[in-house]
């Protein structure tokens, strides 16, 4: 049972909590803000965040985490530079990412918004280099075998039909370049996980509403914050796809039964520094009723 109450000696009945609470927990009763329906609370914590008097006591929230916002630290230009300069890094130093740094990133990720404040995003972090290499080797092997199959009579027919149905997948470029990729792999290049020292899988209950959105919002915060800390990251779609199809690999990585991996990220210290912001096409925007 959640207990929500106001500290009478602090509350000045400014009604900020009433106006902000969309669940109807706080309501205006005779000109005073009152806790009317605590069972309706979804733990969004807006009431505690907006109260100018720190007059809200909420048993469902960790009071030690409620602290004054440091608005002076928010720099829009600094954030814009982070977003503009973050790159998908595919070359890493042979240097581990300390656990305390990974914990710092995940501690920030917990503030990412989730639909209906479900906070149902989970993480699996892999620092076992042998396991990372094994996963990369297996995924590359799957791709190589698929490319070889497309050169068979049946494969050519099926692959041609696949390209007609899903031309945007652009799988042809991987098949056509496979001889070169095999040569690179034979020379020790990891074309899947890029010899990264850390792998982060972001997952949530597969049937939860907006689970994909929740995981990707967290991933965006993770990649940007990691960049601000000097780390590089890269989304690995091939691993996300493999985990969707391969139960054994999901078990090997300890993904809870019923959960689905929506984002796979590698992370590490970049081998090279990117010196410039690159070009991006202008966004396609439709304005409706905007001045």
Coordinates of N, CA, C and O in Angstrom, one line a residue, residues 17 51 68-69 154 281 285:
X17 N 1.1 20.6 -7.4 CA 0.9 19.1 -7.5 C -0.4 18.7 -8.1 O -0.5 17.8 -8.9
X51 N 7.1 20.2 -6.4 CA 6.7 20.9 -5.2 C 7.8 21.9 -4.7 O 9.0 21.5 -4.5
X68 N 17.5 18.7 -5.4 CA 17.3 19.9 -6.2 C 17.9 19.8 -7.6 O 19.0 19.3 -7.7
X69 N 17.2 20.2 -8.6 CA 17.7 20.2 -9.9 C 18.7 21.3 -10.1 O 18.6 22.4 -9.6
X154 N 18.6 -22.8 -55.8 CA 17.4 -22.5 -54.9 C 17.6 -21.1 -54.2 O 16.7 -20.3 -54.1
X281 N 21.4 15.0 -44.4 CA 20.3 15.6 -45.2 C 19.3 16.3 -44.3 O 19.1 15.9 -43.2
X285 N 9.9 17.5 -43.1 CA 9.0 18.0 -42.1 C 7.7 18.5 -42.7 O 7.7 19.2 -43.7

